[in-house]
Amino acid sequence: MDDIRKRSKDTQCVHASLMEDANGAVVPPIYQTSTFKFRNADHGAALFAGREKGYIYTRMGNPTVEGVEKAVAVLEGGYAGIGCGSGMAALHLAFASILRAGDHVVCSESVYGPVVGLLNVQFSNFDIDVSFVDTSDLEAVKAAMTPKTKLVHVETPGNPTLVITDLAAMAKIAHEGGAKMTVDNTFMSPVLQRPLEHGADMVIHSMTKFLNGHADVVAGMVVVKDEDAYRLVRGMSNAFGGTIDPFNSFLVARGIKTLAIRVQRHNESGKKVAAFLDTHPKVESVMYPGLESHPGHDVHAKQADGPGGLISFELTGGLEAGKVLMDSVKLCVLAVSLGGVETLIQHPAAMTHASMGPEGRRQAGITDGLVRISVGIEDVGEIIADLEQGLEKV
Ligand code: LCS
């Protein structure tokens, strides 16, 4: 294969994790080994000293893990990827590599609930301050920046309210203030959005979602844009030890081969489900960047190649109506997580964002009645019919 980085996303998805194999295996084998044998004592010493390239110990590097790290780095247009045991481990690794005691963080208020706790509780133990702001409001971001701000962290579309942040404008504010910008690209996947192209310094994924796509792995990735950042983050990863294992790497690399066609389907079906909900009399409001009524519609269209498969909506009957709907669906699965082949429905206030508490949710615009749906790749007519029969019971 010639330069994979010059290929289209469809081709990269299929080929980016492939590597030369001594036996000609088309699919990279699973190196289910914790350690690697040295040829002799000098060889082992040379590997440890970095004088020779090769594998030592799986926490530090493993061929199967490298396959998925390379695939995500290629897809995001980054220098390298560092595989992690979960999306939360990837967020922790990225933040810890940038922050030092006394620093301040500006973070989107619309983020996966436990990220609020990670910064507010765990990182605050290390004397790090955080301000959660509506990052769709650039003036609010500028106002929140202080001389101590070293990190601006963005989720766009944000979980679960689908708030859109202008990535290029945000990177400019962060860099002018002397801060790095990290972007959690889990909701979009690199098929729809590549934050490094818009000025981000690092990209984070929960590979549990679209990248793996089959709801059978928990894993994460940090993508960096240069050698210096790679050395820093890889060193931290070796020290913290929250790495991905070979078998999960194999599964995610397999999932990535169909990422482009899956995302295309999530995207097309997402638009249809959002349009259905938007005109339904029992639906009060729909949050989906593909709808022209979404305040971030134009910014999203400028920086991403599609609105994706995540939709949040509120019923006119509020919380009680939402519960009836969630208890009435027959095809959609009542479960947290997202980005898998199956349609999932869940209640952010009581589930994914429960840990934020009522005040945190109020600030982030997560109402008690909000319902979030991750549109899967089933027959979209059947997904809509299922929601329709559920809404009839409301
Ligand atoms: N980033 C985003 C945007 C997420 O949505 C999640 C998990 C994470 C990071 C953490 O990744 P994990 O450690 O779970 O691999 N989001 C979930 C959600 O919305 N429902 O269940 C999990």
Coordinates of C-alpha atoms and ligand atoms in Angstrom, one line a residue:
M1 CA 0.0 0.0 0.0
D2 CA 1.3 3.5 -0.9
D3 CA 0.8 6.4 1.6
I4 CA -2.4 5.6 3.5
R5 CA -2.5 9.2 4.7
K6 CA -3.3 10.4 1.2
R7 CA -6.3 8.0 0.8
S8 CA -10.0 8.7 1.4
K9 CA -11.6 8.0 4.8
D10 CA -13.4 5.0 3.3
T11 CA -10.1 3.4 2.3
Q12 CA -8.3 4.5 5.4
C13 CA -10.9 2.7 7.6
V14 CA -10.3 -0.6 5.8
H15 CA -6.5 -0.4 5.5
A16 CA -5.1 1.9 8.2
S17 CA -4.6 -0.8 10.9
L18 CA -3.0 -3.3 8.6
M19 CA 0.7 -4.1 9.1
E20 CA 3.4 -6.1 7.5
D21 CA 3.3 -9.6 8.9
A22 CA 6.0 -12.3 8.6
N23 CA 3.4 -14.9 7.7
G24 CA 1.5 -12.7 5.3
A25 CA -1.6 -12.5 7.6
V26 CA -4.1 -10.0 6.0
V27 CA -5.6 -9.3 9.4
P28 CA -3.1 -8.4 12.0
P29 CA -2.8 -11.3 14.6
I30 CA -3.7 -10.8 18.2
Y31 CA -0.4 -10.7 20.1
Q32 CA -1.9 -11.9 23.4
T33 CA 1.3 -11.8 25.3
S34 CA 2.4 -9.6 28.2
T35 CA 6.1 -9.7 27.4
F36 CA 8.6 -10.3 24.5
K37 CA 11.7 -12.4 24.5
F38 CA 15.1 -10.7 24.0
R39 CA 17.7 -12.3 21.6
N40 CA 20.3 -11.8 24.3
A41 CA 21.2 -9.5 27.3
D42 CA 22.6 -6.8 25.0
H43 CA 19.5 -6.8 22.9
G44 CA 17.3 -6.3 25.9
A45 CA 19.5 -3.5 27.2
A46 CA 19.5 -1.9 23.7
L47 CA 15.7 -1.9 23.6
F48 CA 15.4 -0.4 27.0
A49 CA 17.9 2.3 26.1
G50 CA 16.1 3.1 22.9
R51 CA 19.1 2.2 20.7
E52 CA 17.0 -0.4 18.9
K53 CA 13.4 -0.6 18.0
G54 CA 11.3 -3.5 19.1
Y55 CA 8.8 -4.8 21.7
I56 CA 9.6 -5.2 25.4
Y57 CA 6.4 -5.4 27.5
T58 CA 2.8 -4.9 26.4
R59 CA 2.1 -1.9 28.6
M60 CA 4.9 -0.1 26.7
G61 CA 4.0 -1.4 23.2
N62 CA 2.4 -4.3 21.4
P63 CA 1.9 -4.9 17.6
T64 CA -1.9 -5.4 17.9
V65 CA -2.2 -2.3 20.0
E66 CA -0.1 -0.4 17.5
G67 CA -2.4 -1.4 14.7
V68 CA -5.4 0.4 16.3
E69 CA -3.3 3.3 17.4
K70 CA -2.0 3.8 13.9
A71 CA -5.6 3.5 12.4
V72 CA -7.0 6.3 14.6
A73 CA -4.0 8.5 14.2
V74 CA -4.3 8.2 10.4
L75 CA -8.0 8.9 10.4
E76 CA -7.7 11.9 12.6
G77 CA -4.7 13.2 10.6
G78 CA -2.5 13.1 13.8
Y79 CA 1.1 12.1 14.4
A80 CA 0.3 9.1 16.6
G81 CA -2.3 7.6 18.9
I82 CA -1.9 6.3 22.5
G83 CA -4.4 3.6 23.2
C84 CA -6.2 3.6 26.6
G85 CA -8.4 1.2 28.6
S86 CA -11.4 3.5 28.4
G87 CA -12.5 6.9 27.1
M88 CA -12.2 8.2 30.7
A89 CA -8.6 6.9 30.9
A90 CA -7.9 8.8 27.7
L91 CA -9.3 12.0 29.1
H92 CA -7.3 11.6 32.3
L93 CA -4.1 10.9 30.3
A94 CA -4.6 13.9 28.0
F95 CA -5.4 16.3 30.9
A96 CA -2.6 15.0 33.1
S97 CA -0.1 15.4 30.4
I98 CA -1.0 19.1 29.9
L99 CA -1.8 20.3 33.4
R100 CA 0.4 21.1 36.4
A101 CA -0.6 22.1 40.0
G102 CA -2.0 25.7 40.1
D103 CA -3.3 25.6 36.5
H104 CA -6.9 26.5 35.4
V105 CA -9.1 24.7 32.9
V106 CA -11.9 26.0 30.7
C107 CA -14.3 23.2 29.9
S108 CA -17.5 22.9 27.8
E109 CA -20.4 22.7 30.3
S110 CA -22.1 20.2 27.9
V111 CA -19.8 17.2 28.4
Y112 CA -20.2 13.5 29.4
G113 CA -21.3 13.8 33.1
P114 CA -18.3 12.0 34.7
V115 CA -15.9 14.4 32.9
V116 CA -17.3 17.1 35.2
G117 CA -16.4 15.0 38.2
L118 CA -13.0 14.1 36.8
L119 CA -12.0 17.8 36.7
N120 CA -14.1 19.1 39.7
V121 CA -13.1 16.3 42.1
Q122 CA -10.1 14.3 41.0
F123 CA -8.1 17.1 39.3
S124 CA -9.0 19.6 42.0
N125 CA -7.2 17.3 44.5
F126 CA -4.1 18.3 42.6
D127 CA -4.8 22.1 42.9
I128 CA -6.3 22.5 39.5
D129 CA -9.3 24.9 39.0
V130 CA -12.0 24.5 36.4
S131 CA -14.6 26.8 34.9
F132 CA -17.5 25.2 33.0
V133 CA -18.8 27.5 30.3
D134 CA -21.1 27.5 27.4
T135 CA -18.4 27.1 24.7
S136 CA -20.9 28.0 21.9
D137 CA -20.6 31.5 23.4
L138 CA -17.1 32.7 22.4
E139 CA -17.4 35.9 24.6
A140 CA -18.1 33.7 27.6
V141 CA -15.0 31.6 26.8
K142 CA -12.9 34.7 26.5
A143 CA -14.3 36.0 29.9
A144 CA -13.4 32.7 31.6
M145 CA -9.8 32.6 30.4
T146 CA -7.2 33.6 33.1
P147 CA -3.5 33.9 33.0
K148 CA -3.5 30.4 34.7
T149 CA -5.6 28.8 32.0
K150 CA -3.5 26.0 30.4
L151 CA -6.2 23.8 28.9
V152 CA -9.5 24.4 27.0
H153 CA -11.5 21.2 26.7
V154 CA -14.3 21.0 24.2
E155 CA -17.0 18.4 23.2
T156 CA -18.8 19.3 20.0
P157 CA -21.6 18.3 19.7
G158 CA -21.7 18.2 23.5
N159 CA -23.2 15.3 25.4
P160 CA -26.2 15.3 25.8
T161 CA -27.5 18.7 24.7
L162 CA -25.7 18.6 21.3
V163 CA -24.4 22.2 21.8
I164 CA -22.0 23.2 19.0
T165 CA -18.6 24.9 19.6
D166 CA -16.7 26.7 16.8
L167 CA -13.5 24.7 16.9
A168 CA -11.3 27.1 14.9
A169 CA -12.5 30.1 16.9
M170 CA -11.9 28.2 20.1
A171 CA -8.4 27.1 19.2
K172 CA -7.6 30.8 18.5
I173 CA -8.8 31.9 21.9
A174 CA -7.0 29.0 23.7
H175 CA -3.7 29.6 21.9
E176 CA -3.8 33.4 22.3
G177 CA -4.2 32.7 26.0
G178 CA -1.3 30.3 26.1
A179 CA -3.5 27.2 26.6
K180 CA -3.7 23.9 24.7
M181 CA -7.0 22.8 23.3
T182 CA -8.2 19.2 23.6
V183 CA -11.3 18.0 21.8
D184 CA -13.4 14.9 22.6
N185 CA -14.4 13.7 19.1
T186 CA -16.4 10.7 20.3
F187 CA -19.8 11.9 19.0
M188 CA -18.6 12.5 15.5
S189 CA -15.7 10.0 14.8
P190 CA -13.0 11.2 12.4
V191 CA -15.2 10.2 9.5
L192 CA -17.4 13.3 10.2
Q193 CA -15.0 15.7 12.0
R194 CA -11.2 16.0 12.4
P195 CA -10.5 18.6 15.2
L196 CA -6.7 18.7 14.5
E197 CA -7.6 20.3 11.1
H198 CA -9.3 23.1 13.1
G199 CA -6.4 23.8 15.5
A200 CA -6.9 21.3 18.3
D201 CA -3.7 20.1 20.0
M202 CA -5.0 16.7 21.0
V203 CA -8.1 14.6 20.1
I204 CA -9.7 12.1 22.6
H205 CA -12.0 9.3 21.8
S206 CA -14.1 6.9 23.8
M207 CA -13.5 4.0 21.3
T208 CA -16.3 2.3 23.2
K209 CA -18.7 4.2 20.8
F210 CA -18.6 4.7 17.0
L211 CA -14.9 3.5 16.5
N212 CA -15.6 0.0 17.8
G213 CA -19.3 0.3 17.0
H214 CA -20.5 -3.0 18.3
A215 CA -21.1 -2.3 22.0
D216 CA -18.7 -5.1 23.1
V217 CA -15.5 -3.1 24.1
V218 CA -14.6 -0.3 26.5
A219 CA -11.6 1.5 25.2
G220 CA -10.1 5.0 24.5
M221 CA -7.5 6.8 22.5
V222 CA -5.5 10.1 22.7
V223 CA -4.3 11.4 19.3
V224 CA -1.4 13.8 19.4
K225 CA 0.0 16.0 16.6
D226 CA 3.8 15.9 17.0
E227 CA 6.7 13.9 18.3
D228 CA 7.2 16.0 21.4
A229 CA 3.5 15.5 22.5
Y230 CA 3.9 11.8 21.7
R231 CA 6.9 11.4 23.9
L232 CA 5.2 13.2 26.8
V233 CA 1.9 11.3 26.5
R234 CA 3.4 7.9 25.9
G235 CA 5.7 8.4 28.9
M236 CA 2.7 9.3 31.1
S237 CA 0.7 6.3 29.7
N238 CA 3.6 4.0 30.6
A239 CA 3.6 5.5 34.1
F240 CA -0.2 5.5 34.7
G241 CA -0.6 2.1 33.1
G242 CA -4.2 2.6 31.9
T243 CA -3.5 1.1 28.5
I244 CA -5.7 -0.8 26.1
D245 CA -5.1 -4.6 25.8
P246 CA -4.3 -6.6 22.6
F247 CA -7.7 -8.3 22.3
N248 CA -9.7 -5.1 22.6
S249 CA -7.3 -3.5 20.2
F250 CA -8.1 -6.2 17.7
L251 CA -11.8 -5.8 18.1
V252 CA -11.7 -2.0 17.7
A253 CA -9.4 -2.3 14.6
R254 CA -12.0 -4.7 13.2
G255 CA -14.8 -2.3 14.0
I256 CA -13.0 0.6 12.3
K257 CA -13.0 -1.2 9.0
T258 CA -16.7 -0.6 8.7
L259 CA -16.7 2.8 10.4
A260 CA -17.2 4.9 7.3
I261 CA -20.3 3.0 6.1
R262 CA -21.7 2.7 9.6
V263 CA -21.4 6.4 10.2
Q264 CA -23.0 7.2 6.8
R265 CA -26.0 5.1 7.9
H266 CA -26.1 6.6 11.4
N267 CA -26.0 10.0 9.8
E268 CA -28.8 9.4 7.2
S269 CA -31.0 7.7 9.8
G270 CA -30.3 10.4 12.4
K271 CA -31.6 13.0 10.0
K272 CA -34.8 11.1 9.4
V273 CA -35.5 10.3 13.1
A274 CA -34.8 14.0 14.0
A275 CA -37.2 15.2 11.3
F276 CA -39.9 12.8 12.6
L277 CA -39.5 13.9 16.2
D278 CA -39.3 17.6 15.2
T279 CA -42.9 17.5 13.7
H280 CA -44.4 15.2 16.3
P281 CA -47.1 17.0 18.4
K282 CA -46.0 15.3 21.6
V283 CA -42.4 16.5 21.2
E284 CA -41.6 19.9 22.6
S285 CA -38.1 20.4 21.3
V286 CA -35.4 18.5 19.4
M287 CA -31.6 19.1 19.8
Y288 CA -29.9 17.9 16.6
P289 CA -27.3 19.9 14.7
G290 CA -28.8 18.7 11.4
L291 CA -32.0 20.7 12.0
E292 CA -31.9 24.2 10.6
S293 CA -33.5 25.4 13.8
H294 CA -30.4 24.3 15.8
P295 CA -28.5 27.4 16.9
G296 CA -25.2 25.7 16.0
H297 CA -26.4 24.4 12.6
D298 CA -24.2 26.7 10.5
V299 CA -21.0 26.4 12.6
H300 CA -21.4 22.6 12.6
A301 CA -21.9 22.4 8.9
K302 CA -18.7 24.4 8.4
Q303 CA -16.5 22.1 10.5
A304 CA -18.1 18.7 10.2
D305 CA -19.3 16.5 7.3
G306 CA -22.7 15.5 8.9
P307 CA -24.8 15.8 12.0
G308 CA -24.4 12.2 13.2
G309 CA -26.7 9.8 15.0
L310 CA -27.2 11.4 18.4
I311 CA -30.5 13.2 19.1
S312 CA -31.8 14.7 22.3
F313 CA -35.4 15.8 22.7
E314 CA -37.9 16.8 25.2
L315 CA -41.6 15.8 25.3
T316 CA -44.4 18.2 26.0
G317 CA -45.3 16.0 28.9
G318 CA -41.8 16.4 30.5
L319 CA -40.2 13.8 32.6
E320 CA -43.2 11.5 33.2
A321 CA -43.9 11.4 29.4
G322 CA -40.2 10.6 28.7
K323 CA -40.4 7.7 31.2
V324 CA -43.5 6.3 29.5
L325 CA -41.7 6.5 26.1
M326 CA -38.6 4.8 27.4
D327 CA -40.6 2.0 29.0
S328 CA -42.7 1.5 25.9
V329 CA -40.2 1.1 23.1
K330 CA -39.8 -2.4 21.8
L331 CA -36.9 -2.1 19.3
C332 CA -34.9 0.7 20.8
V333 CA -32.8 -0.6 23.7
L334 CA -33.1 1.2 27.1
A335 CA -29.4 1.5 27.9
V336 CA -26.6 4.1 28.2
S337 CA -23.6 4.3 25.8
L338 CA -23.9 5.3 22.1
G339 CA -22.5 4.8 18.7
G340 CA -23.2 1.1 18.4
V341 CA -25.1 -0.7 15.6
E342 CA -28.2 -0.9 17.9
T343 CA -30.5 2.1 18.7
L344 CA -30.2 3.1 22.3
I345 CA -32.4 5.3 24.3
Q346 CA -31.7 6.8 27.8
H347 CA -32.5 9.5 30.3
P348 CA -29.5 11.8 30.9
A349 CA -30.7 13.4 34.2
A350 CA -31.1 10.0 35.9
M351 CA -28.4 8.1 34.0
T352 CA -25.3 9.5 32.1
H353 CA -25.5 12.9 33.8
A354 CA -26.9 11.9 37.2
S355 CA -23.4 12.4 38.8
M356 CA -23.4 16.2 37.9
G357 CA -26.2 16.9 40.4
P358 CA -29.3 19.1 39.8
E359 CA -27.3 22.4 39.8
G360 CA -24.7 21.2 37.4
R361 CA -27.4 19.9 35.0
R362 CA -29.3 23.2 35.3
Q363 CA -26.2 25.2 34.3
A364 CA -25.6 22.8 31.4
G365 CA -29.2 23.0 30.2
I366 CA -29.9 19.3 30.9
T367 CA -33.6 19.3 31.9
D368 CA -35.2 16.4 33.8
G369 CA -37.4 15.7 30.8
L370 CA -34.5 15.3 28.3
V371 CA -34.4 12.0 26.4
R372 CA -31.3 11.0 24.4
I373 CA -31.3 8.6 21.5
S374 CA -28.3 7.0 19.7
V375 CA -29.7 6.1 16.3
G376 CA -28.4 2.7 15.2
I377 CA -28.2 1.1 11.8
E378 CA -31.4 -0.9 11.9
D379 CA -34.2 -0.2 9.3
V380 CA -34.9 3.4 9.9
G381 CA -38.6 2.9 9.2
E382 CA -38.8 0.4 12.0
I383 CA -36.9 2.8 14.4
I384 CA -39.4 5.5 13.6
A385 CA -42.4 3.2 13.9
D386 CA -41.1 2.0 17.3
L387 CA -40.8 5.6 18.6
E388 CA -44.2 6.4 17.1
Q389 CA -45.9 3.5 19.0
G390 CA -44.1 4.6 22.1
L391 CA -45.2 8.2 21.8
E392 CA -48.8 7.0 21.3
K393 CA -48.7 5.5 24.8
V394 CA -47.6 8.9 26.2
Ligands
LCS1 N1 -16.4 11.0 26.1 C1 -17.7 11.0 25.7 C2 -18.2 12.1 24.8 C3 -18.6 10.0 26.1 O1 -19.8 10.1 25.7 C4 -18.1 9.0 27.0 C5 -19.0 8.0 27.6 C6 -16.8 9.1 27.5 C7 -15.9 10.1 26.9 C8 -16.2 8.1 28.4 O2 -15.8 6.9 27.7 P1 -15.7 5.5 28.3 O3 -14.8 5.6 29.5 O4 -17.1 5.1 28.8 O5 -15.2 4.6 27.2 N2 -20.3 8.2 27.3 C9 -21.3 7.5 27.7 C10 -22.6 7.8 27.5 O6 -23.1 8.9 27.0 N3 -23.4 6.8 27.9 O7 -22.7 5.8 28.5 C11 -21.3 6.2 28.4

